[in-house]
Structures are given as structure tokens and as C-alpha cells.
mmCIF file of C-alpha atoms in Angstrom:
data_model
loop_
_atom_site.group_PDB
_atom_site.id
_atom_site.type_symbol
_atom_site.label_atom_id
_atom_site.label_comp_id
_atom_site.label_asym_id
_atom_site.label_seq_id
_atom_site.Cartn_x
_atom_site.Cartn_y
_atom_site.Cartn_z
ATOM 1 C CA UNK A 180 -11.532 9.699 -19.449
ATOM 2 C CA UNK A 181 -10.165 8.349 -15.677
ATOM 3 C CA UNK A 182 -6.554 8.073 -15.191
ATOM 4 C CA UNK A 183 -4.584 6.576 -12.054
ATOM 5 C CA UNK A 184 -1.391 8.192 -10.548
ATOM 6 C CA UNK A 185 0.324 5.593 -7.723
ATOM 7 C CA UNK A 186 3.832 7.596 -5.877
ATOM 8 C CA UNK A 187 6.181 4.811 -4.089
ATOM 9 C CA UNK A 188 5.487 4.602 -0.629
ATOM 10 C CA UNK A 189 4.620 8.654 -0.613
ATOM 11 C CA UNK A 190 1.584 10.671 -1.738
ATOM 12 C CA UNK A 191 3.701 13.915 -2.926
ATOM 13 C CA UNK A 192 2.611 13.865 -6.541
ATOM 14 C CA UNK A 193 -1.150 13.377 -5.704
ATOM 15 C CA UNK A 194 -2.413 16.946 -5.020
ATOM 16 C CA UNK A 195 -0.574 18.418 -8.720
ATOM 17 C CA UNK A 196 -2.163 15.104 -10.444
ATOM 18 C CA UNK A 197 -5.047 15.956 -9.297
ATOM 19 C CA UNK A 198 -5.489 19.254 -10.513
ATOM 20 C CA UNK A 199 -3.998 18.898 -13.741
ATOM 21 C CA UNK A 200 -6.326 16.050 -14.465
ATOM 22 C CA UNK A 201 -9.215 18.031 -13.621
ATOM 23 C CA UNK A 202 -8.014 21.009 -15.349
ATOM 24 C CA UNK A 203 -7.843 18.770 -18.577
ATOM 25 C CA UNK A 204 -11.180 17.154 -18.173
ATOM 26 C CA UNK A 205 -9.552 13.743 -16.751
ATOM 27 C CA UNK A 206 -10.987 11.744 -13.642
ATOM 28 C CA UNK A 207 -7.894 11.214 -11.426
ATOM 29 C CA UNK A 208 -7.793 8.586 -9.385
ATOM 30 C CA UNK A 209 -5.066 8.085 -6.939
ATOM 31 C CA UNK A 210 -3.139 5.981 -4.393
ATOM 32 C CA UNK A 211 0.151 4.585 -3.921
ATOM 33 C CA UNK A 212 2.597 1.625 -4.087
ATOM 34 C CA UNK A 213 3.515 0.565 -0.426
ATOM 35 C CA UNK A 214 6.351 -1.207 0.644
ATOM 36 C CA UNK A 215 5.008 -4.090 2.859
ATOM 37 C CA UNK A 216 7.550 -6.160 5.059
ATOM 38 C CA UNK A 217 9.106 -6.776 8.755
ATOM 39 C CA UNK A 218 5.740 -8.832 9.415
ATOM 40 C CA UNK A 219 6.796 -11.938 11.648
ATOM 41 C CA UNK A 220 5.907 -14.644 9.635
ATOM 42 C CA UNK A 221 3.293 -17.289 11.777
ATOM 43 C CA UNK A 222 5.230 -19.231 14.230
ATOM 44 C CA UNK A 223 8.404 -17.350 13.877
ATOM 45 C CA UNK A 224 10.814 -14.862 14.796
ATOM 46 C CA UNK A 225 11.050 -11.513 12.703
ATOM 47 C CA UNK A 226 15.314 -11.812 14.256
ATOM 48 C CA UNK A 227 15.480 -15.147 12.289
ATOM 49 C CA UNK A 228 12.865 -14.938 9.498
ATOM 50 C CA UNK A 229 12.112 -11.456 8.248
ATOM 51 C CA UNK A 230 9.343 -11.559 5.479
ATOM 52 C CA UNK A 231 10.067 -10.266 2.415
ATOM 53 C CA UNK A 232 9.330 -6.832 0.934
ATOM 54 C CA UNK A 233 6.970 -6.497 -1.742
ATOM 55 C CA UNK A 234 4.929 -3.705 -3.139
ATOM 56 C CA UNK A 235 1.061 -3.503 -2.813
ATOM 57 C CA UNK A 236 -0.375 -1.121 -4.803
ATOM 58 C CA UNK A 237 -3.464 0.724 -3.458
ATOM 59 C CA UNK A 238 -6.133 2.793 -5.012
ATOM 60 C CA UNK A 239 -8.536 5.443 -3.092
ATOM 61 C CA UNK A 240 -12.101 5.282 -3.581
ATOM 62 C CA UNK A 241 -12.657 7.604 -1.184
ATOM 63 C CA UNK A 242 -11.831 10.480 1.046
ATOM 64 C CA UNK A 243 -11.792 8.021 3.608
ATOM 65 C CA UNK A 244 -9.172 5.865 1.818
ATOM 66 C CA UNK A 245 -6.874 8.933 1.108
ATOM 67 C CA UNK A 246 -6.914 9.840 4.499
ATOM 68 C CA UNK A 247 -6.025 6.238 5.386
ATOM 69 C CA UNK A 248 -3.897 5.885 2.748
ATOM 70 C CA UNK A 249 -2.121 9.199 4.114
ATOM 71 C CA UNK A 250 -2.275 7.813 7.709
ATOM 72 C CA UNK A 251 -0.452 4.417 6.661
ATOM 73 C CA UNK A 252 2.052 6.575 4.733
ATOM 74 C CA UNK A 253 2.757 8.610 7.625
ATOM 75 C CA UNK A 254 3.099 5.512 10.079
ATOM 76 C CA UNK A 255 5.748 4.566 7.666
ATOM 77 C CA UNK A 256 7.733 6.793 7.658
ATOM 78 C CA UNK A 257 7.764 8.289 11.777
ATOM 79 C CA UNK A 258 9.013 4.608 11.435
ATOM 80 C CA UNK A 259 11.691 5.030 9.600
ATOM 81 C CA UNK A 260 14.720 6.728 8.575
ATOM 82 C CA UNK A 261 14.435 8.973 5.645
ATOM 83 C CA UNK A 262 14.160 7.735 2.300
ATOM 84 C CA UNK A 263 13.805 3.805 3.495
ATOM 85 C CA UNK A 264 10.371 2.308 5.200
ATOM 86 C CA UNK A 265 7.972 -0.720 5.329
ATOM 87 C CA UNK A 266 4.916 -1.609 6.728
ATOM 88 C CA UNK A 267 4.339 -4.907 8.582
ATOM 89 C CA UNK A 268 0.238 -6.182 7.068
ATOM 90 C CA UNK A 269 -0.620 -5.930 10.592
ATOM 91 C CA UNK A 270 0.062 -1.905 10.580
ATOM 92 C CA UNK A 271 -3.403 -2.152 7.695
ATOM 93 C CA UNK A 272 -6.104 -3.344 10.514
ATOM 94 C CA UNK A 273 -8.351 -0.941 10.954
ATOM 95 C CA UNK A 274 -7.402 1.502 8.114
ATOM 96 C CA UNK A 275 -8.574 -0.506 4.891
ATOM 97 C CA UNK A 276 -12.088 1.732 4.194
ATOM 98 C CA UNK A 277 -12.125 3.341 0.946
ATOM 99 C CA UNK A 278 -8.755 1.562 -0.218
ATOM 100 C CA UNK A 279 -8.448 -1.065 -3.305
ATOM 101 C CA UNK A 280 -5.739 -3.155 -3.069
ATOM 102 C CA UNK A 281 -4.525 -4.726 -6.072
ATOM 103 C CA UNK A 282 -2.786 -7.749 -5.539
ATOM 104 C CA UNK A 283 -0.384 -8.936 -7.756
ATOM 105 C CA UNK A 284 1.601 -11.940 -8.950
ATOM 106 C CA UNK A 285 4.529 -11.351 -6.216
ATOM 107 C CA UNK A 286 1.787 -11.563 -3.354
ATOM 108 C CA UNK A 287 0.973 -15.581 -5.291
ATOM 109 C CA UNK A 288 4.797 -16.447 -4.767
ATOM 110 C CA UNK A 289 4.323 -19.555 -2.421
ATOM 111 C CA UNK A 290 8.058 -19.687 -2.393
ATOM 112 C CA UNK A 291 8.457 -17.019 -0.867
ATOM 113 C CA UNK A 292 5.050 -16.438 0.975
ATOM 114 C CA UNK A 293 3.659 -19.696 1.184
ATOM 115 C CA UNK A 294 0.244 -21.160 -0.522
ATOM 116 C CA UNK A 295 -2.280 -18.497 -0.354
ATOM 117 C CA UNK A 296 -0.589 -16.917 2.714
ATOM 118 C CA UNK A 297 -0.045 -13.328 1.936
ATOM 119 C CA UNK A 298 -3.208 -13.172 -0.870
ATOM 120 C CA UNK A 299 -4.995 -15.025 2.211
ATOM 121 C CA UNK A 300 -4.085 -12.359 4.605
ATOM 122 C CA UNK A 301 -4.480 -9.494 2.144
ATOM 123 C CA UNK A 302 -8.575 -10.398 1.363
ATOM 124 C CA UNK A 303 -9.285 -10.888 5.118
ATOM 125 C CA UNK A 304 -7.505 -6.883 5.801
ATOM 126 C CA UNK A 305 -9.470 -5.814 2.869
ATOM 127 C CA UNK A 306 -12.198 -8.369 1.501
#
């Protein structure tokens, strides 16, 4: 009866999903995978260390988290050239209402994140 439609890093395919779900007697819910990267890591230099990218998937809840979850989009990509983009975790403050972030086993790599870094950093931008 509910069914969840995530675009990469854009929200083109939400307004058609939306509809058609409706149409058919589906709950949509809907959100997107974001790229998340270029954060200096604590202590360092983004020149030397650049984090790696990895992709948080969010969900909206809300109108207020698709408008933030458009707003974070669009941040991305006025930063970037066309087609490429990521968002540093420190772009989120502010703009986490209405969004579910599901964090997966990438963000629990401690090889590449540290112990409880990133999944530490995630909870506190969205508890």
C-alpha cells in the first residue's frame, strides 16, 4: 500500500511518482540519495585529506522535508558543474526537519570514516 521512490542526488522523478502512485491507490513516499563529501575531516585539511563520498539516502516526511530536501539539492548543484556534485555534512545544519536519513553500512566504515565518526555526526544533524 506505501511505496518509496529515491532519484540520485536530484528530485526529477518525484512529481510523476507521485501522481501515478496516487492515481493507482499507492502512498508515495519520496526523497533522494545524496552524494555527501568535500567535508574537512576534524583536524585536517580538505587540500590533503578529502573525505570520501558516500550516498545518504533521505526520506520526506513532510512538506517541510521536501522543501529541504529540494533546498539541499539545489545547493548542490549552484555548486557544481553539471552532472557532478556533493555536499559537505555541514551544508545539512539547519535543514534536517521533516527528513529521515537512513544510514547505512558505508556510513559504519571506520576505515574509512573512523569509529562512529560519520554515524556520530549524522544522529547529532538529524537525531
Amino acid at each position: 500500500s506505501t511505496l518509496a521512490l529515491l532519484d540520485r542526488d536530484v528530485g526529477y522523478g518525484i512529481p510523476r511518482f507521485q501522481n501515478t502512485a496516487k492515481s493507482m491507490g499507492i502512498r508515495p513516499i519520496v526523497g533522494a540519495e545524496l552524494t555527501i563529501g568535500a567535508s574537512v575531516p576534524h583536524g585536517g585539511d580538505a587540500a590533503d585529506h578529502p573525505a570520501p563520498a558516500f550516498l545518504l539516502p533521505l526520506l520526506c516526511e513532510s512538506a517541510e522535508g521536501y522543501r529541504n530536501l529540494c533546498r539541499l539539492i539545489t545547493r548542490m548543484k549552484l555548486a557544481s558543474p553539471k552532472g557532478e556534485g556533493a555536499l559537505p555534512l555541514e551544508a545539512f545544519e539547519g535543514m534536517t526537519g521533516g527528513l529521515v536519513a537512513l544510514v547505512g553500512r558505508p556510513a559504519l566504515d571506520a576505515h574509512r570514516f573512523g569509529v562512529g565518526g560519520l554515524l556520530d555526526r549524522i544522529v547529532g544533524l538529524f537525531g
